[in-house]
Short mmCIF file of N, CA and C and ligand atoms in Angstrom, two decimals:
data_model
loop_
_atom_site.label_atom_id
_atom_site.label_comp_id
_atom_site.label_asym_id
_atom_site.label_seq_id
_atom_site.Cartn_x
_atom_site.Cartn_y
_atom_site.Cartn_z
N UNK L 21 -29.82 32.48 26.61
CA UNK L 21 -30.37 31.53 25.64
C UNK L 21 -31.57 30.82 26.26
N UNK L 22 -32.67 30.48 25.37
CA UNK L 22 -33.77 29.99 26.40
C UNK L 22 -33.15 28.57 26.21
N UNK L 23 -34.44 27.56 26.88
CA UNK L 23 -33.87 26.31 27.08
C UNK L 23 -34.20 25.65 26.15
N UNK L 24 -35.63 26.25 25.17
CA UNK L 24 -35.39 25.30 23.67
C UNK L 24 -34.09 25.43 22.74
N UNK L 25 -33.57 27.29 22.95
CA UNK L 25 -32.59 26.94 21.71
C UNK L 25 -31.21 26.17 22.80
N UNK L 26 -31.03 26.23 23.86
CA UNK L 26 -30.04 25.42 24.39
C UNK L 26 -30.07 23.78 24.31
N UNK L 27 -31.36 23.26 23.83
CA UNK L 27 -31.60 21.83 23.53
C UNK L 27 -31.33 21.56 21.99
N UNK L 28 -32.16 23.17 21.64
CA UNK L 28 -31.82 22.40 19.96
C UNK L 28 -30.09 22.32 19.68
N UNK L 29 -29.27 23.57 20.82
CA UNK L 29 -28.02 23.36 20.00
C UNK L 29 -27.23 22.11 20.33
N UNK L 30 -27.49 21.39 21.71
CA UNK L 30 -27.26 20.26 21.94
C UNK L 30 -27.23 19.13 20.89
N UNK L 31 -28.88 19.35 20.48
CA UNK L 31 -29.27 17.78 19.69
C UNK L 31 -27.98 18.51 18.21
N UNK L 32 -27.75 19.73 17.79
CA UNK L 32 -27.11 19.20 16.92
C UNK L 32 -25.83 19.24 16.89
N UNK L 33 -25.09 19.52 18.20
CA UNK L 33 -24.02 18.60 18.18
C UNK L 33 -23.64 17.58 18.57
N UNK L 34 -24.54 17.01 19.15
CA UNK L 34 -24.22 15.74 19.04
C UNK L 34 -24.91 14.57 17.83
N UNK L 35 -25.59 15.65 17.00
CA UNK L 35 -25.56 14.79 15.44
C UNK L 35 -24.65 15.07 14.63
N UNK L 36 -24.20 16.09 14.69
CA UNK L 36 -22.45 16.56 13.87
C UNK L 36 -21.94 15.40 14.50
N UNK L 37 -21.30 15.35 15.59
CA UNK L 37 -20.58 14.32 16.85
C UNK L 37 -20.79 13.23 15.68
N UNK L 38 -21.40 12.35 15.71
CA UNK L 38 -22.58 11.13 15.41
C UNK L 38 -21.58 10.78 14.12
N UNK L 39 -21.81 12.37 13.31
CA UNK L 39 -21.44 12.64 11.40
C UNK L 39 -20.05 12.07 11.53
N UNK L 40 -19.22 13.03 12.22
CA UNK L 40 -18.14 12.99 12.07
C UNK L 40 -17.57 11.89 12.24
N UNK L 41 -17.49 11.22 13.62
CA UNK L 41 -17.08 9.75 13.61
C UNK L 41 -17.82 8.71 12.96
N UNK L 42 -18.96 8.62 11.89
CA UNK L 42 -19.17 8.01 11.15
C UNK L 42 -18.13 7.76 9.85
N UNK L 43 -18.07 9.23 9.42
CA UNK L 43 -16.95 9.72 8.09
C UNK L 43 -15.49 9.07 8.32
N UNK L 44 -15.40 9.17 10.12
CA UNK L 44 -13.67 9.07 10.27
C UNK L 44 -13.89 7.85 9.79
N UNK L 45 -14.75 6.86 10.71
CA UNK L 45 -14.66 5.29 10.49
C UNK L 45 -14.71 5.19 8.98
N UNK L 46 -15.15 5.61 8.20
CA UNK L 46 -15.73 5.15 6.60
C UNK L 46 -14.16 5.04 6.51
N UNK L 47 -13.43 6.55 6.29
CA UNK L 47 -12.12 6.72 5.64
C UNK L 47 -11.27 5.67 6.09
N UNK L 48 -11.17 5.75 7.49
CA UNK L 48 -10.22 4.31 7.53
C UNK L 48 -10.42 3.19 7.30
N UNK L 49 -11.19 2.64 7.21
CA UNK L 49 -12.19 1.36 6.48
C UNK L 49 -11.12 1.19 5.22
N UNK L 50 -11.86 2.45 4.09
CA UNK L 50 -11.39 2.18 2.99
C UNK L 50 -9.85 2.26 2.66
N UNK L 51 -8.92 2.83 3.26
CA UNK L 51 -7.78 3.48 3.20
C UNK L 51 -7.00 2.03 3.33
N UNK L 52 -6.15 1.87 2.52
CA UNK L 52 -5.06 0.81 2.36
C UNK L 52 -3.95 0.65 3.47
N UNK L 53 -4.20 -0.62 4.16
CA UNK L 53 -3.34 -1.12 5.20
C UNK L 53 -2.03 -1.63 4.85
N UNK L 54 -0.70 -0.68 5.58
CA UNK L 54 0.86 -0.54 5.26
C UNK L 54 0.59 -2.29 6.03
N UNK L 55 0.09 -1.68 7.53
CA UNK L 55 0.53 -3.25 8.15
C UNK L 55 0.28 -4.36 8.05
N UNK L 56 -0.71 -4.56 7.39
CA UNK L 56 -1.29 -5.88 6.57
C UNK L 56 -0.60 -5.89 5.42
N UNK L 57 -0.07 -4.66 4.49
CA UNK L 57 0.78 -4.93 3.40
C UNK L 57 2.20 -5.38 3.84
N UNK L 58 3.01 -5.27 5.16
CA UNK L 58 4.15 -5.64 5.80
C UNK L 58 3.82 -7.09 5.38
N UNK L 59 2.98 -7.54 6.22
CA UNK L 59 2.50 -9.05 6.00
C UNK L 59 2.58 -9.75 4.70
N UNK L 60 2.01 -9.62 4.20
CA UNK L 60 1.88 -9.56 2.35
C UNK L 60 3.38 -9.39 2.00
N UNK L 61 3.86 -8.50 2.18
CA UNK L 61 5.35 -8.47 1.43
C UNK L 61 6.18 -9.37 1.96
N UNK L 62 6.29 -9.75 2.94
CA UNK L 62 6.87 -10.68 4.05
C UNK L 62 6.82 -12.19 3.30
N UNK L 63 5.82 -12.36 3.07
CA UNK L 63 5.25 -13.97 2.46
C UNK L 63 5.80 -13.87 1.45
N UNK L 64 5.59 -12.65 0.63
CA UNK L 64 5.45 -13.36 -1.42
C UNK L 64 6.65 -12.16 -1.86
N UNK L 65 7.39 -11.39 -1.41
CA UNK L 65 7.93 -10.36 -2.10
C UNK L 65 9.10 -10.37 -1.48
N UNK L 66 9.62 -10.85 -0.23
CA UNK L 66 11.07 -10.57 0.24
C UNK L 66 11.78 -11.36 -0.33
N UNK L 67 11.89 -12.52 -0.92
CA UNK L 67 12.50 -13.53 -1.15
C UNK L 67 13.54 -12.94 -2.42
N UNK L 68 12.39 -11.77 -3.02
CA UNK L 68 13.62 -11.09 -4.03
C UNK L 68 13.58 -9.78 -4.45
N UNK L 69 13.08 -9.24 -3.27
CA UNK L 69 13.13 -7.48 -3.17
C UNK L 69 13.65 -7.15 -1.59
N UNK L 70 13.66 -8.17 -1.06
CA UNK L 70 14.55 -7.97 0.34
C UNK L 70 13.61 -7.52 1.30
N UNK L 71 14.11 -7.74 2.53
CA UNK L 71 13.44 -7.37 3.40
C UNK L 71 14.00 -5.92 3.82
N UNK L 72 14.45 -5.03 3.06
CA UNK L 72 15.05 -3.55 3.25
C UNK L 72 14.24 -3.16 1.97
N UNK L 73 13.54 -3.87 1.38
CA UNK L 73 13.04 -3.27 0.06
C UNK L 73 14.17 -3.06 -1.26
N UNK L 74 15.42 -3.29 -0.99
CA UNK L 74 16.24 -2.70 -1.81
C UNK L 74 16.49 -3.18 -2.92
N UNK L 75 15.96 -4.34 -3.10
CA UNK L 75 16.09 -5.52 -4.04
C UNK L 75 17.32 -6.38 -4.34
N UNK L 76 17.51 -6.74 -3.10
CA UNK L 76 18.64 -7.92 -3.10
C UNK L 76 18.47 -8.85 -1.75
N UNK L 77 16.89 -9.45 -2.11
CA UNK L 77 16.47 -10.71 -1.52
C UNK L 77 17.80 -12.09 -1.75
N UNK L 78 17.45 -12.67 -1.31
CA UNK L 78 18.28 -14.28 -0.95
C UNK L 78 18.05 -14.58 -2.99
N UNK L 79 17.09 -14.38 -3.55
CA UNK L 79 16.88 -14.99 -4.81
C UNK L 79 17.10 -14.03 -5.93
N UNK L 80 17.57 -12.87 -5.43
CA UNK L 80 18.24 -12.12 -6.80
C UNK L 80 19.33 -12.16 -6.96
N UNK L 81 20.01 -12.80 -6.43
CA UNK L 81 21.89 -12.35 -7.12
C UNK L 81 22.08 -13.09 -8.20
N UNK L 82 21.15 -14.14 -8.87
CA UNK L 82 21.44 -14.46 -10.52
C UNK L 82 20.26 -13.57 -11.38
N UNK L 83 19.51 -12.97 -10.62
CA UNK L 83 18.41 -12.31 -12.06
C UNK L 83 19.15 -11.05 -12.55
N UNK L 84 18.11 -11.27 -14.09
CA UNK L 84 18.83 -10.11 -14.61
C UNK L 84 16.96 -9.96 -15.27
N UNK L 85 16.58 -9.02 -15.35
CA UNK L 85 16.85 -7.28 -14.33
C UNK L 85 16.88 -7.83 -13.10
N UNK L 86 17.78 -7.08 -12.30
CA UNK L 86 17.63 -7.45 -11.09
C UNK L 86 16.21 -6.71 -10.43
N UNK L 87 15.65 -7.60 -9.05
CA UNK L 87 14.43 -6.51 -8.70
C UNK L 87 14.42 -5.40 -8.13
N UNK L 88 13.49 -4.60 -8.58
CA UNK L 88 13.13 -3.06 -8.55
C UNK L 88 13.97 -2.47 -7.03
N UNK L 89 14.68 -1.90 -6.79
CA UNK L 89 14.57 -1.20 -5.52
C UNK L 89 14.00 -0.37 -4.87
N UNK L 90 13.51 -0.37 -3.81
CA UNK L 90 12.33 0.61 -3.66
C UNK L 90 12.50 1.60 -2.98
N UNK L 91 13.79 1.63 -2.30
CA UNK L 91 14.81 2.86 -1.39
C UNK L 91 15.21 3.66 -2.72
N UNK L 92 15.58 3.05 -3.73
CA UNK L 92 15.91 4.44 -4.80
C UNK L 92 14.62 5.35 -5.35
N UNK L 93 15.19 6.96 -5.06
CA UNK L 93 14.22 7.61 -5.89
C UNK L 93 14.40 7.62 -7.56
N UNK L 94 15.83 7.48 -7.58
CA UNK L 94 15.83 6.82 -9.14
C UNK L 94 15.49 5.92 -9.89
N UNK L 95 14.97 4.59 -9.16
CA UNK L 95 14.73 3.80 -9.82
C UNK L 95 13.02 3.33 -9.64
N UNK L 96 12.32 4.64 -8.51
CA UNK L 96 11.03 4.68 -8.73
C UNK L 96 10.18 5.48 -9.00
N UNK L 97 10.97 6.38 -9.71
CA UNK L 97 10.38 8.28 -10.18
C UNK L 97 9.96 8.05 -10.89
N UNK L 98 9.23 6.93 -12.02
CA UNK L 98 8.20 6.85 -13.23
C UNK L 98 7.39 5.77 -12.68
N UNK L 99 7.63 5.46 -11.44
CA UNK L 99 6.65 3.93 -10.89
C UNK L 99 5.38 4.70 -10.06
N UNK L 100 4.07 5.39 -10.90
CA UNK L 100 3.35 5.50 -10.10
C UNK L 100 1.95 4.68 -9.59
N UNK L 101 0.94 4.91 -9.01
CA UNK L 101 0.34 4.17 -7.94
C UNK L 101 -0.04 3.29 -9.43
N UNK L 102 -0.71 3.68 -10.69
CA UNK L 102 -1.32 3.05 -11.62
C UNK L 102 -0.27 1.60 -12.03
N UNK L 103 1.09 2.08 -12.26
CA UNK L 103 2.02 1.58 -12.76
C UNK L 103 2.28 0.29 -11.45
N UNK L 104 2.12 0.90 -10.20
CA UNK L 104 2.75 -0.43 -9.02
C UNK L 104 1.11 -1.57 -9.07
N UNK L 105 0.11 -1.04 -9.35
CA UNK L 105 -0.86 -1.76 -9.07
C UNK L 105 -0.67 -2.85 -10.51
N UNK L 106 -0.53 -2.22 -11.54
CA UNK L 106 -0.58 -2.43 -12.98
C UNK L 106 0.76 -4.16 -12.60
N UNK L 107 1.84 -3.43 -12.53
CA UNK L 107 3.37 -4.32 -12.26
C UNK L 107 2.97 -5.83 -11.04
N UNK L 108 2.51 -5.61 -10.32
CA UNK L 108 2.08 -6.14 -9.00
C UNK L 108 0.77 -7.79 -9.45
N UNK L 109 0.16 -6.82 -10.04
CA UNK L 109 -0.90 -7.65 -10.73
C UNK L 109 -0.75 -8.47 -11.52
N UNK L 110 -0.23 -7.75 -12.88
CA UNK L 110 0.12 -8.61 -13.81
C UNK L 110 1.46 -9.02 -14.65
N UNK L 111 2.28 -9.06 -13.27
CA UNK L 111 3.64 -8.84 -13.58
C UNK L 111 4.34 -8.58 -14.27
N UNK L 112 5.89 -8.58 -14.78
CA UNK L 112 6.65 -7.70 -15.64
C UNK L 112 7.18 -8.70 -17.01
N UNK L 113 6.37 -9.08 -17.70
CA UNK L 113 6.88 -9.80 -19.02
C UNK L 113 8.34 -10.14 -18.94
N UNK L 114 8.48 -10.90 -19.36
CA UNK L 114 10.10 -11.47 -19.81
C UNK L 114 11.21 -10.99 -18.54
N UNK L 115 10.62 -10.43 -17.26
CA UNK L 115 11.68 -10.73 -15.70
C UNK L 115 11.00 -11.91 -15.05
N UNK L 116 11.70 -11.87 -13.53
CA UNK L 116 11.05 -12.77 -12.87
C UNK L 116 10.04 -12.47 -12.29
N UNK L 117 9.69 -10.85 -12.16
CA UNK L 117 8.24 -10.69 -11.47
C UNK L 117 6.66 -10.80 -12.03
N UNK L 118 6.62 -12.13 -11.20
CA UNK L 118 5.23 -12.59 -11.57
C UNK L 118 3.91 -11.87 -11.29
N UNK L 119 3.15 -12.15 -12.04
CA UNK L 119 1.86 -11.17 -11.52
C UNK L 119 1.05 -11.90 -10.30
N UNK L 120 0.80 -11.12 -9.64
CA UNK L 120 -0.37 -11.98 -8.12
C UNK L 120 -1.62 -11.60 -8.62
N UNK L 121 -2.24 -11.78 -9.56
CA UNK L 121 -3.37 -11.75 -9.61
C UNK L 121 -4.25 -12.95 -9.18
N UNK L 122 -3.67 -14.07 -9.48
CA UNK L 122 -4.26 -15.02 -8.87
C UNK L 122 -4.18 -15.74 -7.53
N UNK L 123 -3.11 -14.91 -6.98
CA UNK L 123 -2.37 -15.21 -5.32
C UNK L 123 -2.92 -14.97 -4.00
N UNK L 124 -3.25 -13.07 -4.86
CA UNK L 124 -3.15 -12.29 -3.56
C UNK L 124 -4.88 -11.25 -3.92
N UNK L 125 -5.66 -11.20 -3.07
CA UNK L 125 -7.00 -10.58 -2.64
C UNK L 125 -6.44 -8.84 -3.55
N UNK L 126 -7.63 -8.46 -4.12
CA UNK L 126 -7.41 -7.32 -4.68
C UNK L 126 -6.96 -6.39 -3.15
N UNK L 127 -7.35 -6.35 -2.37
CA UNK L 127 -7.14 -5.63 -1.10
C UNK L 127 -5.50 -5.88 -0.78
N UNK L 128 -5.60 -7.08 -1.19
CA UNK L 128 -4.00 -7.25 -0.41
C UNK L 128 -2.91 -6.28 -1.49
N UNK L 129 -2.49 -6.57 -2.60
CA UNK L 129 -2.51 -5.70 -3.61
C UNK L 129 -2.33 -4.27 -2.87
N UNK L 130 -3.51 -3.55 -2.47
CA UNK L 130 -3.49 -2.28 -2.26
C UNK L 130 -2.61 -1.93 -1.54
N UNK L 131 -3.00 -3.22 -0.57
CA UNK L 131 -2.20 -3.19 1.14
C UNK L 131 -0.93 -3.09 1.01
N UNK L 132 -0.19 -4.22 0.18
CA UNK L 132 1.67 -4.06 -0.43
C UNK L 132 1.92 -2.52 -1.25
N UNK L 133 0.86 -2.51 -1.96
CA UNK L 133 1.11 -1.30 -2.65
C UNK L 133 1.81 0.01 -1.44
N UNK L 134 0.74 -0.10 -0.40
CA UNK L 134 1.04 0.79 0.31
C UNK L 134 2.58 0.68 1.02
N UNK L 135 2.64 -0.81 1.58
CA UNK L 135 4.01 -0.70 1.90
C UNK L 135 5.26 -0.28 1.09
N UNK L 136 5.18 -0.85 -0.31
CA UNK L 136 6.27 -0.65 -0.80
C UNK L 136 6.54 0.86 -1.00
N UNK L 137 5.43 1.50 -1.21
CA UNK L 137 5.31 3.15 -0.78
C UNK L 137 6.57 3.73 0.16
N UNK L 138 6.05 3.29 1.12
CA UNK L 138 7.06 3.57 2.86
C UNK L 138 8.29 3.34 2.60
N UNK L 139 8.97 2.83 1.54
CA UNK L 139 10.01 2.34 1.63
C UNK L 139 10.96 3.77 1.42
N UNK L 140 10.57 3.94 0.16
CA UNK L 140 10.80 5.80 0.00
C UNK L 140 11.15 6.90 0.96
N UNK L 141 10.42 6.68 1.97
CA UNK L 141 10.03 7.61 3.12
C UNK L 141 10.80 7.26 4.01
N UNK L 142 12.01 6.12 3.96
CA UNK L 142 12.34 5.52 5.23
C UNK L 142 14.38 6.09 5.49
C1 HEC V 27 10.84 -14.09 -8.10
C2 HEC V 27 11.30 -12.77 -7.73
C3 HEC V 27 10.28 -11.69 -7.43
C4 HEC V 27 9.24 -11.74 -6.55
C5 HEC V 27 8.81 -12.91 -5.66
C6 HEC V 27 8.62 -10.45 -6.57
N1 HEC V 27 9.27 -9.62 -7.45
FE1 HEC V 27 8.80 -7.68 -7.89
N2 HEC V 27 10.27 -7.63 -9.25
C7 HEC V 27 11.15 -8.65 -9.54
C8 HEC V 27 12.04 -8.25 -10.62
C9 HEC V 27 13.14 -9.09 -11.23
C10 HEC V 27 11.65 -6.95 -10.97
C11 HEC V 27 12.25 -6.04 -12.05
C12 HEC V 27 11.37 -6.07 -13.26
C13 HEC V 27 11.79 -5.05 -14.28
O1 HEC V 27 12.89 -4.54 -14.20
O2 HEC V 27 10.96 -4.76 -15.14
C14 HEC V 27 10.55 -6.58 -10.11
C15 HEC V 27 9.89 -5.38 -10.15
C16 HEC V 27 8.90 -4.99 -9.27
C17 HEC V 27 8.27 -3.70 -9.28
C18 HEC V 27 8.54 -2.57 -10.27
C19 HEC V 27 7.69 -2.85 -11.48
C20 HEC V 27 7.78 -1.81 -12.56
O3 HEC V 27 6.71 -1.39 -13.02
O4 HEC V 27 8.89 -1.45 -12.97
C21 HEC V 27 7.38 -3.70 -8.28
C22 HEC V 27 6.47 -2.56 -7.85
C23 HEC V 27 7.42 -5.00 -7.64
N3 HEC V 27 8.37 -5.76 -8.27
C24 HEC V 27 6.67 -5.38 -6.56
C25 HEC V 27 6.63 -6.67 -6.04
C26 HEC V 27 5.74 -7.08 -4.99
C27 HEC V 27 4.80 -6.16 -4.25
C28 HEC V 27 5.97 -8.39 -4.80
C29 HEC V 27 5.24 -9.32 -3.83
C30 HEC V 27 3.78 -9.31 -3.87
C31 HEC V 27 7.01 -8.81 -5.71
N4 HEC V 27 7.38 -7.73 -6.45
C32 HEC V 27 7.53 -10.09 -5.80
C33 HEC V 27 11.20 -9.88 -8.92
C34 HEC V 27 10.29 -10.34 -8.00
#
């Protein structure tokens, strides 16, 4: 190989190089934080979805519906991402779950969203 094309192939990998960890950083940027949503659920959501997610916080044993559990696949197989953002936000009419729209940062939102996700998986 002469030594121009051994420079040019240099310069372009290390502008791919450059690309790529630009892209990684973007994606995780935007990508919704479980561990900042831990946080978030911790403050405003254990008190009556539990800290197991299961929904039998310290403040549900008089509600009726009781809250959502989030360890059942039965009781979250029609709850999708539209529906938890939708529920979360502007809470559930005539239960006790209030909407955080005025509480909690649209980000934070995402961030719980994501945790209550994990719960499934656990
Ligand atoms: C004061 C008690 C209370 C608090 C605090 C609370 N919830 Fe709820 N949540 C409920 C109850 C009760 C239901 C069941 C509503 C129903 O059956 O429609 C529910 C249902 C849900 C559902 C299922 C909604 C659906 O579409 O069926 C989600 C998701 C949810 N809560 C998330 C959260 C998150 C996240 C937080 C914290 C940011 C939170 N909840 C805080 C009581 C609460």
């Amino acid at each position: 190989m002469s030594r121009g094309a051994k420079i040019a192939v240099l310069s372009l990998t290390a502008v791919l190089f450059v690309v790529f960890s630009l892209a990684i950083f973007a994606a995780e940027s935007l990508a919704a934080d479980a561990a900042n949503g831990k946080k978030v659920f911790t403050a405003n959501c254990v008190v009556c979805h539990g800290d197991q997610g299961n929904g039998s916080g310290p403040a549900a044993a008089t509600m009726t519906p009781k809250p959502r559990n989030f360890t059942s696949p039965t009781e979250m197989k029609d709850i999708d991402d539209a529906r938890l953002k939708k529920s979360i936000t502007e809470g559930r009419p005539g239960t006790a779950m209030v909407g955080f729209a005025k509480t909690l940062k649209a980000s934070d939102i995402d961030d719980v969203i994501a945790y209550v996700k994990t719960f499934l998986k656990k």
